[in-house]
Short mmCIF file of C-alpha atoms and ligand atoms in Angstrom, two decimals:
data_model
loop_
_atom_site.label_atom_id
_atom_site.label_comp_id
_atom_site.label_asym_id
_atom_site.label_seq_id
_atom_site.Cartn_x
_atom_site.Cartn_y
_atom_site.Cartn_z
CA MET A 1 60.65 -35.82 8.70
CA SER A 2 58.65 -35.76 11.91
CA GLN A 3 54.95 -35.20 11.56
CA LEU A 4 52.26 -34.52 14.11
CA PRO A 5 49.50 -37.13 13.85
CA ASN A 6 46.68 -35.81 11.68
CA ALA A 7 48.13 -32.30 11.61
CA ALA A 8 48.36 -31.05 8.06
CA ARG A 9 50.37 -28.01 8.99
CA PRO A 10 51.51 -26.19 12.11
CA GLY A 11 48.68 -24.40 13.86
CA MET A 12 46.14 -26.91 12.66
CA LEU A 13 44.40 -28.96 15.29
CA SER A 14 43.97 -32.67 14.86
CA PHE A 15 40.39 -33.89 14.92
CA ASP A 16 40.90 -35.42 18.36
CA GLU A 17 42.46 -32.27 19.80
CA ALA A 18 39.58 -30.15 18.49
CA MET A 19 37.05 -32.61 19.94
CA GLU A 20 38.82 -32.58 23.30
CA ARG A 21 38.89 -28.77 23.41
CA LEU A 22 35.30 -28.40 22.34
CA LEU A 23 33.83 -31.00 24.67
CA SER A 24 35.82 -29.79 27.65
CA ALA A 25 33.88 -26.52 27.32
CA ALA A 26 30.46 -28.23 27.32
CA ARG A 27 28.46 -28.12 30.57
CA PRO A 28 25.14 -29.76 31.38
CA ILE A 29 22.43 -27.13 31.64
CA MET A 30 20.91 -26.58 35.06
CA GLY A 31 17.55 -27.72 36.34
CA SER A 32 15.06 -30.45 35.57
CA GLU A 33 11.38 -30.86 34.85
CA SER A 34 8.80 -33.55 35.35
CA LEU A 35 6.91 -34.88 32.33
CA PRO A 36 4.31 -37.55 31.73
CA THR A 37 6.23 -40.64 30.60
CA MET A 38 4.23 -40.62 27.36
CA ASP A 39 5.58 -37.15 26.47
CA ALA A 40 9.26 -37.67 27.28
CA LEU A 41 10.49 -39.10 23.97
CA HIS A 42 14.08 -37.98 23.11
CA ARG A 43 14.53 -36.21 26.43
CA VAL A 44 17.45 -36.98 28.76
CA LEU A 45 16.80 -38.37 32.24
CA ALA A 46 17.77 -36.07 35.12
CA GLU A 47 17.29 -38.82 37.75
CA ASP A 48 17.78 -42.58 37.92
CA ILE A 49 14.61 -44.63 37.57
CA VAL A 50 14.53 -47.39 40.17
CA SER A 51 11.91 -50.09 39.88
CA GLY A 52 9.55 -50.35 42.82
CA LEU A 53 8.36 -53.77 41.75
CA ASN A 54 9.27 -57.07 40.20
CA VAL A 55 8.64 -57.54 36.48
CA PRO A 56 6.78 -59.71 35.88
CA PRO A 57 5.04 -59.04 39.20
CA MET A 58 4.00 -62.70 39.63
CA ASP A 59 4.88 -66.16 38.31
CA ASN A 60 2.82 -66.59 35.14
CA THR A 61 2.48 -68.92 32.19
CA GLN A 62 4.21 -68.44 28.87
CA MET A 63 1.75 -70.74 27.06
CA ASP A 64 -1.90 -71.66 26.83
CA GLY A 65 -2.09 -75.07 28.55
CA TYR A 66 -2.48 -76.74 31.93
CA ALA A 67 -0.81 -75.88 35.23
CA LEU A 68 0.01 -78.96 37.29
CA ARG A 69 2.28 -80.65 39.77
CA VAL A 70 5.07 -82.47 37.93
CA SER A 71 4.99 -85.29 40.50
CA GLU A 72 1.30 -85.98 39.75
CA VAL A 73 1.71 -86.58 36.00
CA SER A 74 1.00 -90.24 35.20
CA ALA A 75 -0.80 -92.41 32.64
CA LYS A 76 -4.11 -91.62 34.38
CA ALA A 77 -6.51 -88.89 33.32
CA LEU A 78 -6.51 -85.90 35.68
CA PRO A 79 -9.53 -83.71 36.44
CA VAL A 80 -9.49 -80.05 35.37
CA SER A 81 -10.36 -78.29 38.62
CA GLN A 82 -10.33 -74.62 37.50
CA ARG A 83 -9.90 -72.22 34.59
CA ILE A 84 -7.56 -69.19 34.87
CA PRO A 85 -7.54 -66.58 32.06
CA ALA A 86 -4.89 -63.76 32.00
CA GLY A 87 -5.68 -61.03 34.53
CA HIS A 88 -7.57 -63.44 36.84
CA VAL A 89 -6.37 -65.09 40.02
CA GLY A 90 -7.12 -68.79 40.52
CA GLY A 91 -7.33 -70.70 43.77
CA ALA A 92 -4.72 -73.10 45.12
CA LEU A 93 -4.37 -76.13 42.85
CA GLU A 94 -6.37 -79.02 44.25
CA PRO A 95 -4.23 -82.13 44.77
CA GLY A 96 -4.37 -84.59 41.88
CA SER A 97 -5.86 -82.04 39.44
CA VAL A 98 -4.71 -79.62 36.75
CA ALA A 99 -5.80 -76.02 36.04
CA ARG A 100 -6.70 -74.82 32.53
CA ILE A 101 -4.53 -71.70 32.11
CA PHE A 102 -3.92 -69.02 29.45
CA THR A 103 -0.77 -67.07 28.49
CA GLY A 104 0.05 -64.36 31.02
CA ALA A 105 -2.22 -65.78 33.75
CA MET A 106 -0.87 -66.20 37.26
CA ILE A 107 0.32 -69.67 38.21
CA PRO A 108 -1.95 -71.07 40.96
CA SER A 109 -0.20 -71.90 44.20
CA GLY A 110 0.80 -75.55 44.36
CA ALA A 111 1.48 -75.84 40.58
CA ASP A 112 5.14 -76.16 39.54
CA ALA A 113 4.92 -76.44 35.73
CA VAL A 114 2.72 -75.75 32.71
CA VAL A 115 2.18 -78.26 29.93
CA MET A 116 1.26 -76.85 26.50
CA GLN A 117 -2.28 -77.61 25.37
CA GLU A 118 -0.81 -79.40 22.31
CA GLN A 119 0.77 -81.99 24.64
CA VAL A 120 -2.49 -82.89 26.34
CA GLU A 121 -5.37 -85.12 25.22
CA GLN A 122 -8.74 -83.69 26.15
CA ILE A 123 -11.26 -86.12 27.60
CA SER A 124 -14.93 -85.21 27.25
CA PRO A 125 -17.26 -83.86 28.32
CA ALA A 126 -15.78 -80.46 27.49
CA GLN A 127 -17.34 -77.13 28.46
CA GLY A 128 -16.18 -74.62 25.84
CA ASP A 129 -12.40 -74.93 25.68
CA THR A 130 -12.19 -76.62 29.04
CA PRO A 131 -12.53 -80.43 29.21
CA ALA A 132 -13.49 -82.19 32.41
CA PHE A 133 -10.40 -84.46 32.28
CA VAL A 134 -7.10 -84.50 30.44
CA MET A 135 -4.41 -87.06 29.71
CA VAL A 136 -1.00 -85.36 29.97
CA LYS A 137 1.25 -86.75 27.23
CA HIS A 138 4.44 -84.99 28.27
CA GLN A 139 6.70 -85.48 31.29
CA ALA A 140 7.05 -81.82 32.33
CA LYS A 141 10.12 -80.54 34.12
CA PRO A 142 9.69 -78.32 37.19
CA GLY A 143 9.39 -74.69 36.10
CA GLU A 144 8.54 -75.54 32.49
CA TRP A 145 6.80 -72.61 30.68
CA ILE A 146 6.70 -70.57 33.86
CA ARG A 147 7.93 -66.96 33.70
CA ARG A 148 9.19 -66.22 37.20
CA ALA A 149 8.35 -63.07 39.15
CA GLY A 150 11.26 -60.61 38.82
CA GLU A 151 12.80 -62.55 35.93
CA ASP A 152 13.10 -59.34 33.85
CA ILE A 153 13.47 -56.73 36.62
CA ARG A 154 13.98 -57.14 40.39
CA ALA A 155 12.38 -54.57 42.68
CA GLY A 156 15.02 -52.03 43.73
CA THR A 157 17.05 -52.27 40.50
CA CYS A 158 17.99 -49.07 38.63
CA ILE A 159 16.46 -49.66 35.20
CA LEU A 160 17.38 -46.35 33.52
CA LYS A 161 20.27 -44.16 34.59
CA LEU A 162 20.50 -40.40 34.84
CA GLY A 163 21.86 -39.06 31.54
CA ARG A 164 20.01 -41.69 29.52
CA LEU A 165 18.37 -40.61 26.28
CA LEU A 166 14.74 -41.75 26.32
CA SER A 167 13.93 -43.91 23.30
CA PRO A 168 10.45 -45.40 22.75
CA GLN A 169 11.65 -48.67 24.31
CA ALA A 170 13.13 -46.85 27.32
CA LEU A 171 9.74 -45.17 27.88
CA GLY A 172 8.13 -48.61 27.64
CA LEU A 173 10.55 -49.96 30.24
CA ALA A 174 9.70 -47.07 32.60
CA ALA A 175 6.00 -47.73 32.02
CA SER A 176 6.49 -51.46 32.69
CA VAL A 177 7.40 -50.64 36.30
CA GLY A 178 4.47 -48.27 36.63
CA VAL A 179 6.35 -44.95 36.25
CA ALA A 180 3.79 -42.34 35.13
CA GLU A 181 6.09 -39.31 35.24
CA VAL A 182 9.81 -38.95 34.54
CA VAL A 183 12.24 -36.23 35.62
CA VAL A 184 14.20 -34.97 32.62
CA LYS A 185 16.67 -32.20 31.80
CA PRO A 186 15.15 -29.05 30.34
CA LYS A 187 15.37 -28.65 26.58
CA VAL A 188 18.60 -27.04 25.43
CA LYS A 189 17.75 -23.71 23.83
CA VAL A 190 19.65 -23.16 20.61
CA ALA A 191 19.48 -19.95 18.59
CA CYS A 192 20.82 -20.17 15.07
CA PHE A 193 21.44 -17.93 12.11
CA PHE A 194 22.94 -18.30 8.67
CA THR A 195 25.40 -15.80 7.28
CA GLY A 196 25.70 -14.97 3.62
CA ASP A 197 24.56 -12.20 1.25
CA GLU A 198 24.11 -14.88 -1.40
CA LEU A 199 21.38 -16.71 0.54
CA ALA A 200 17.72 -16.76 -0.44
CA MET A 201 14.78 -18.70 0.97
CA PRO A 202 12.84 -21.35 -0.96
CA GLY A 203 9.72 -19.61 -2.22
CA GLU A 204 11.73 -16.57 -3.26
CA ALA A 205 12.99 -16.14 -6.83
CA LEU A 206 16.75 -16.65 -7.13
CA LYS A 207 18.51 -13.44 -8.08
CA PRO A 208 21.73 -13.71 -10.09
CA GLY A 209 24.52 -14.91 -7.83
CA ALA A 210 22.16 -16.24 -5.17
CA ILE A 211 21.69 -19.75 -3.80
CA TYR A 212 19.07 -21.21 -1.52
CA ASN A 213 19.77 -21.43 2.20
CA SER A 214 19.88 -25.20 2.54
CA ASN A 215 21.89 -25.16 5.77
CA ARG A 216 18.94 -23.63 7.57
CA PHE A 217 16.81 -26.66 6.76
CA VAL A 218 19.53 -29.13 7.68
CA LEU A 219 20.66 -27.54 10.93
CA VAL A 220 17.32 -26.40 12.35
CA ASN A 221 15.87 -29.84 11.81
CA ALA A 222 18.98 -31.66 13.01
CA LEU A 223 18.71 -29.64 16.24
CA ARG A 224 15.01 -30.39 16.55
CA ALA A 225 15.74 -34.08 16.04
CA LEU A 226 18.10 -33.89 19.03
CA GLY A 227 15.25 -32.51 21.13
CA CYS A 228 16.46 -28.89 21.25
CA GLU A 229 14.22 -25.86 21.43
CA VAL A 230 15.31 -23.96 18.34
CA ARG A 231 15.10 -20.22 17.77
CA ASP A 232 15.72 -19.67 14.09
CA LEU A 233 16.90 -16.12 13.34
CA GLY A 234 17.20 -16.79 9.61
CA ILE A 235 19.63 -15.15 7.22
CA VAL A 236 22.09 -12.52 8.43
CA PRO A 237 23.87 -10.27 5.90
CA ASP A 238 27.65 -10.25 5.60
CA THR A 239 28.37 -7.17 7.68
CA LEU A 240 30.01 -6.84 11.07
CA SER A 241 27.15 -4.84 12.57
CA ALA A 242 24.42 -7.23 11.37
CA THR A 243 26.42 -10.19 12.71
CA ARG A 244 26.93 -8.48 16.09
CA ASP A 245 23.22 -7.58 16.31
CA ALA A 246 22.27 -11.16 15.51
CA LEU A 247 24.65 -12.49 18.18
CA ARG A 248 23.18 -10.21 20.86
CA ASP A 249 19.67 -11.15 19.87
CA ALA A 250 20.59 -14.85 19.85
CA ALA A 251 22.36 -14.68 23.23
CA SER A 252 19.33 -13.05 24.90
CA ASP A 253 17.56 -16.40 25.08
CA ALA A 254 19.85 -19.32 24.26
CA ASP A 255 22.19 -21.82 25.87
CA LEU A 256 23.97 -22.27 22.56
CA ILE A 257 24.27 -20.18 19.40
CA LEU A 258 24.91 -22.07 16.17
CA THR A 259 25.76 -20.38 12.88
CA SER A 260 26.86 -21.41 9.43
CA GLY A 261 29.17 -19.56 7.10
CA GLY A 262 31.55 -16.67 7.57
CA VAL A 263 34.13 -18.58 9.66
CA SER A 264 36.92 -18.47 7.11
CA VAL A 265 39.32 -15.58 7.35
CA GLY A 266 38.33 -13.62 4.24
CA GLU A 267 37.14 -10.00 4.26
CA GLU A 268 33.55 -11.16 3.94
CA ASP A 269 33.82 -13.42 6.99
CA HIS A 270 32.51 -11.41 9.92
CA VAL A 271 31.83 -14.10 12.47
CA LYS A 272 35.28 -13.95 14.05
CA PRO A 273 35.40 -10.18 14.76
CA ALA A 274 31.71 -10.15 15.73
CA VAL A 275 32.06 -12.92 18.34
CA GLU A 276 35.28 -11.35 19.61
CA ALA A 277 33.42 -8.07 20.07
CA GLU A 278 30.51 -9.73 21.88
CA GLY A 279 32.49 -12.24 23.89
CA GLU A 280 35.45 -14.43 23.10
CA LEU A 281 36.35 -16.80 20.31
CA ASP A 282 38.74 -19.58 19.35
CA MET A 283 39.06 -20.09 15.63
CA TRP A 284 40.20 -23.54 14.75
CA GLN A 285 41.62 -24.96 11.59
CA ILE A 286 40.94 -28.65 12.00
CA ALA A 287 42.90 -31.16 9.97
CA MET A 288 39.77 -32.76 8.60
CA LYS A 289 37.89 -32.86 5.31
CA PRO A 290 35.18 -31.74 4.88
CA GLY A 291 34.95 -29.05 7.53
CA LYS A 292 38.31 -27.41 8.14
CA PRO A 293 37.26 -24.15 9.82
CA LEU A 294 35.26 -24.33 13.05
CA ALA A 295 34.80 -21.64 15.66
CA TYR A 296 34.02 -22.06 19.33
CA GLY A 297 33.36 -19.16 21.64
CA LYS A 298 31.21 -17.59 24.29
CA VAL A 299 28.87 -14.65 23.77
CA ARG A 300 27.87 -12.43 26.69
CA ILE A 301 24.18 -12.46 27.47
CA PRO A 302 23.02 -8.83 27.23
CA GLY A 303 22.36 -7.33 30.67
CA GLN A 304 24.28 -10.06 32.54
CA GLY A 305 27.51 -8.05 33.09
CA ASP A 306 31.00 -9.21 32.25
CA SER A 307 31.11 -12.41 34.20
CA GLN A 308 32.25 -15.69 32.64
CA ALA A 309 29.77 -17.61 34.79
CA GLU A 310 27.73 -20.21 32.92
CA ASN A 311 24.51 -18.22 33.35
CA SER A 312 26.10 -15.06 31.89
CA ILE A 313 27.20 -16.50 28.57
CA ALA A 314 25.78 -18.41 25.65
CA HIS A 315 28.11 -20.94 24.03
CA PHE A 316 28.85 -20.30 20.40
CA ILE A 317 29.71 -22.72 17.62
CA GLY A 318 30.32 -21.42 14.12
CA LEU A 319 30.18 -24.03 11.37
CA PRO A 320 31.55 -23.63 7.87
CA GLY A 321 29.12 -22.60 5.15
CA ASN A 322 29.65 -25.43 2.70
CA PRO A 323 26.61 -27.67 3.13
CA VAL A 324 28.47 -30.97 3.53
CA SER A 325 31.02 -29.39 5.86
CA SER A 326 28.36 -27.90 8.09
CA PHE A 327 26.36 -31.15 8.16
CA VAL A 328 29.37 -33.36 8.91
CA THR A 329 30.79 -31.02 11.56
CA PHE A 330 27.32 -30.82 13.10
CA LEU A 331 27.17 -34.60 13.45
CA LEU A 332 30.75 -35.01 14.66
CA PHE A 333 31.15 -31.97 16.94
CA VAL A 334 27.90 -30.13 17.65
CA LYS A 335 25.85 -33.20 18.44
CA PRO A 336 28.13 -34.53 21.21
CA PHE A 337 28.38 -30.97 22.57
CA VAL A 338 24.57 -30.71 22.71
CA ARG A 339 24.29 -34.17 24.27
CA ILE A 340 26.60 -33.11 27.11
CA MET A 341 24.55 -29.92 27.57
CA GLN A 342 21.49 -32.17 27.75
CA GLY A 343 23.06 -34.08 30.64
CA MET A 344 24.65 -37.06 28.90
CA SER A 345 28.10 -38.28 29.92
CA LYS A 346 30.97 -37.53 27.55
CA SER A 347 31.51 -41.19 26.73
CA ASP A 348 27.81 -41.69 25.95
CA ALA A 349 27.83 -38.50 23.87
CA LEU A 350 30.74 -39.87 21.83
CA ASN A 351 29.33 -43.38 21.51
CA PRO A 352 27.76 -42.76 18.07
CA LEU A 353 31.26 -41.98 16.74
CA ARG A 354 32.43 -45.56 17.33
CA ALA A 355 33.27 -47.09 14.00
CA LEU A 356 32.37 -50.46 12.48
CA HIS A 357 35.03 -52.17 10.38
CA LEU A 358 33.74 -52.84 6.87
CA ARG A 359 35.22 -53.63 3.49
CA ALA A 360 35.78 -50.83 0.99
CA ASP A 361 34.57 -51.89 -2.46
CA PHE A 362 36.20 -48.78 -3.88
CA ALA A 363 39.69 -47.35 -4.20
CA TRP A 364 40.78 -44.00 -2.82
CA PRO A 365 44.21 -43.65 -4.33
CA LYS A 366 45.04 -40.10 -3.27
CA ALA A 367 46.07 -39.66 0.36
CA ASP A 368 45.19 -36.37 2.01
CA LYS A 369 47.06 -34.52 4.71
CA ARG A 370 43.77 -34.20 6.58
CA ARG A 371 41.59 -36.89 8.15
CA GLU A 372 38.76 -37.45 5.71
CA PHE A 373 35.11 -38.32 6.21
CA LEU A 374 33.98 -39.89 2.94
CA ARG A 375 30.33 -40.30 2.01
CA VAL A 376 29.66 -44.01 1.37
CA CYS A 377 26.76 -46.41 0.94
CA LEU A 378 26.40 -50.02 2.10
CA ASN A 379 26.04 -52.37 -0.86
CA ALA A 380 24.23 -55.72 -1.10
CA GLN A 381 27.54 -57.61 -0.66
CA GLY A 382 28.10 -56.05 2.75
CA GLY A 383 30.83 -53.71 1.47
CA LEU A 384 30.94 -49.98 0.95
CA ASP A 385 30.54 -47.94 -2.23
CA LEU A 386 31.84 -44.40 -2.57
CA PHE A 387 29.80 -41.41 -3.71
CA GLU A 388 31.62 -40.22 -6.78
CA ASN A 389 31.65 -36.51 -5.96
CA GLN A 390 33.21 -35.93 -2.53
CA SER A 391 33.11 -32.12 -2.80
CA SER A 392 32.01 -30.41 0.39
CA ALA A 393 29.44 -28.44 -1.58
CA VAL A 394 27.53 -31.52 -2.82
CA LEU A 395 24.61 -32.05 -0.46
CA THR A 396 23.34 -34.89 -2.68
CA SER A 397 26.11 -37.05 -1.21
CA THR A 398 24.70 -36.69 2.33
CA VAL A 399 21.24 -37.84 1.28
CA TRP A 400 22.64 -40.77 -0.70
CA ALA A 401 25.05 -41.88 2.04
CA ASP A 402 24.45 -44.56 4.68
CA GLY A 403 27.45 -43.26 6.54
CA LEU A 404 30.96 -41.89 6.53
CA VAL A 405 34.29 -43.60 6.14
CA ASP A 406 36.64 -42.15 8.73
CA ASN A 407 39.92 -42.26 6.82
CA PRO A 408 43.09 -41.28 8.71
CA ALA A 409 45.35 -38.57 7.30
CA MET A 410 47.91 -39.68 4.72
CA GLN A 411 46.10 -42.93 4.01
CA THR A 412 45.05 -44.35 0.68
CA ILE A 413 42.40 -47.05 0.37
CA ALA A 414 42.69 -50.06 -1.94
CA LYS A 415 39.67 -52.10 -3.00
CA GLY A 416 39.08 -54.76 -0.35
CA ASP A 417 40.72 -52.83 2.52
CA MET A 418 38.90 -52.79 5.83
CA VAL A 419 37.92 -49.24 6.74
CA ARG A 420 36.30 -47.42 9.66
CA PHE A 421 32.61 -46.89 8.93
CA LEU A 422 30.42 -44.50 10.91
CA PRO A 423 26.77 -45.38 10.17
CA MET A 424 24.51 -42.38 9.59
CA SER A 425 21.89 -44.11 11.75
CA SER A 426 24.12 -43.83 14.82
CA LEU A 427 25.60 -40.46 13.91
CA GLN A 428 22.09 -39.02 13.78
CA GLN A 429 20.79 -40.84 16.84
P1 AMP B 1 31.43 -19.44 3.79
O1 AMP B 1 31.76 -20.40 4.87
O2 AMP B 1 30.54 -18.34 4.24
O3 AMP B 1 32.67 -18.94 3.13
O4 AMP B 1 30.63 -20.25 2.70
C1 AMP B 1 31.23 -21.35 2.03
C2 AMP B 1 30.31 -21.84 0.91
O5 AMP B 1 29.12 -22.33 1.47
C3 AMP B 1 29.92 -20.77 -0.09
O6 AMP B 1 29.91 -21.37 -1.36
C4 AMP B 1 28.53 -20.39 0.34
O7 AMP B 1 27.76 -19.87 -0.70
C5 AMP B 1 27.99 -21.69 0.88
N1 AMP B 1 26.98 -21.46 1.91
C6 AMP B 1 27.13 -20.64 2.97
N2 AMP B 1 26.03 -20.64 3.71
C7 AMP B 1 25.15 -21.49 3.13
C8 AMP B 1 23.83 -21.90 3.44
N3 AMP B 1 23.19 -21.42 4.50
N4 AMP B 1 23.21 -22.78 2.62
C9 AMP B 1 23.87 -23.25 1.53
N5 AMP B 1 25.12 -22.90 1.20
C10 AMP B 1 25.76 -22.01 1.97
MG1 MG B 2 29.89 -16.59 3.50
#
């Protein structure tokens, strides 16, 4: 029997097909803004940063010691002709002498090596830490303990490329070449709401049949962690009119609308007809577990006419309501989509989905027609343990997990098998 890869049944999209369709709709948002380097954490660069200088800017010493000419080292004591602390500039090294020098200080002209202070015998009389003469006990090689100008960065080199996510160390690198302001993409504006008559907010008493709206806390904060500006419209009741009103409100000031719940095809699922009425929608059944239903569409921005132009629509992604499904589909689909909107390349946006190959210390004897993303933890032996309840309603598993095992459709796992592991630390980065 022929079988489409990963497709559980006709009409279902494979994970890769869904990803391809979704990401091909993502566009970087327009514009840029300038920010102090100190305030640009987690933003995406809108311009290359090219270094205007060498780093380090000058030859300097890696050690506390003595700068000298290698050719002048002999059994004789040498006079200490100057003292150069970090941040100070010495004079040219007098012939036949050494210079007392401290880590980070500029190498005086004429010197071609530094000898560590531990490899030198001090000859009195000393003034503070600087003796009048020293016996050098080490045959230095030219260049020893000297950090060369431009060794880290050459002037004119691009140190951070457009599309780069700014981590603390990237900001430090920009600062190391004297960049005080960086040009970054504007924040992606995301409006979100959560459908479900059963939802209540923490702080409220739970009525019979109700549950707390945990997705709101996961998704709003996951978006904030990506550096989005989030407009949180809260809970929306399960009616067509309330869902349409919420969509119009959301579209009035958002690049992307994100919702959870109501994307199945039951009578109480109003997202599909509401988005169709306010724009257009593709409903996907993805051959994955958790997270089968996912909706992508476009919602017209009120007052912008009927055009399909990027500035007349807000993108729409509807996630399933089950907490694990919405969290996992957020990490796997929404996050790369947002990264592309933020100005990142598609391959960089998908980088966190690259798997490590690790040993399963568990068995998964029942193959599924759908590609599965199992919640697992790293154990002390370097293998993976499985969370015992893999239900898509069990949020506990996502807090416990160090990552997901990406298990192909129709595949069982025996103890000791090598599996594809997606670390939570990269999925969330
Ligand atoms: P739905 O996708 O609307 O059919 O919801 C699927 C399941 O997820 C149901 O059990 C809902 O009660 C639950 N659910 C939906 N939205 C949320 C939410 N915001 N927080 C927690 N659970 C939810
Ligand atoms: Mg619902």
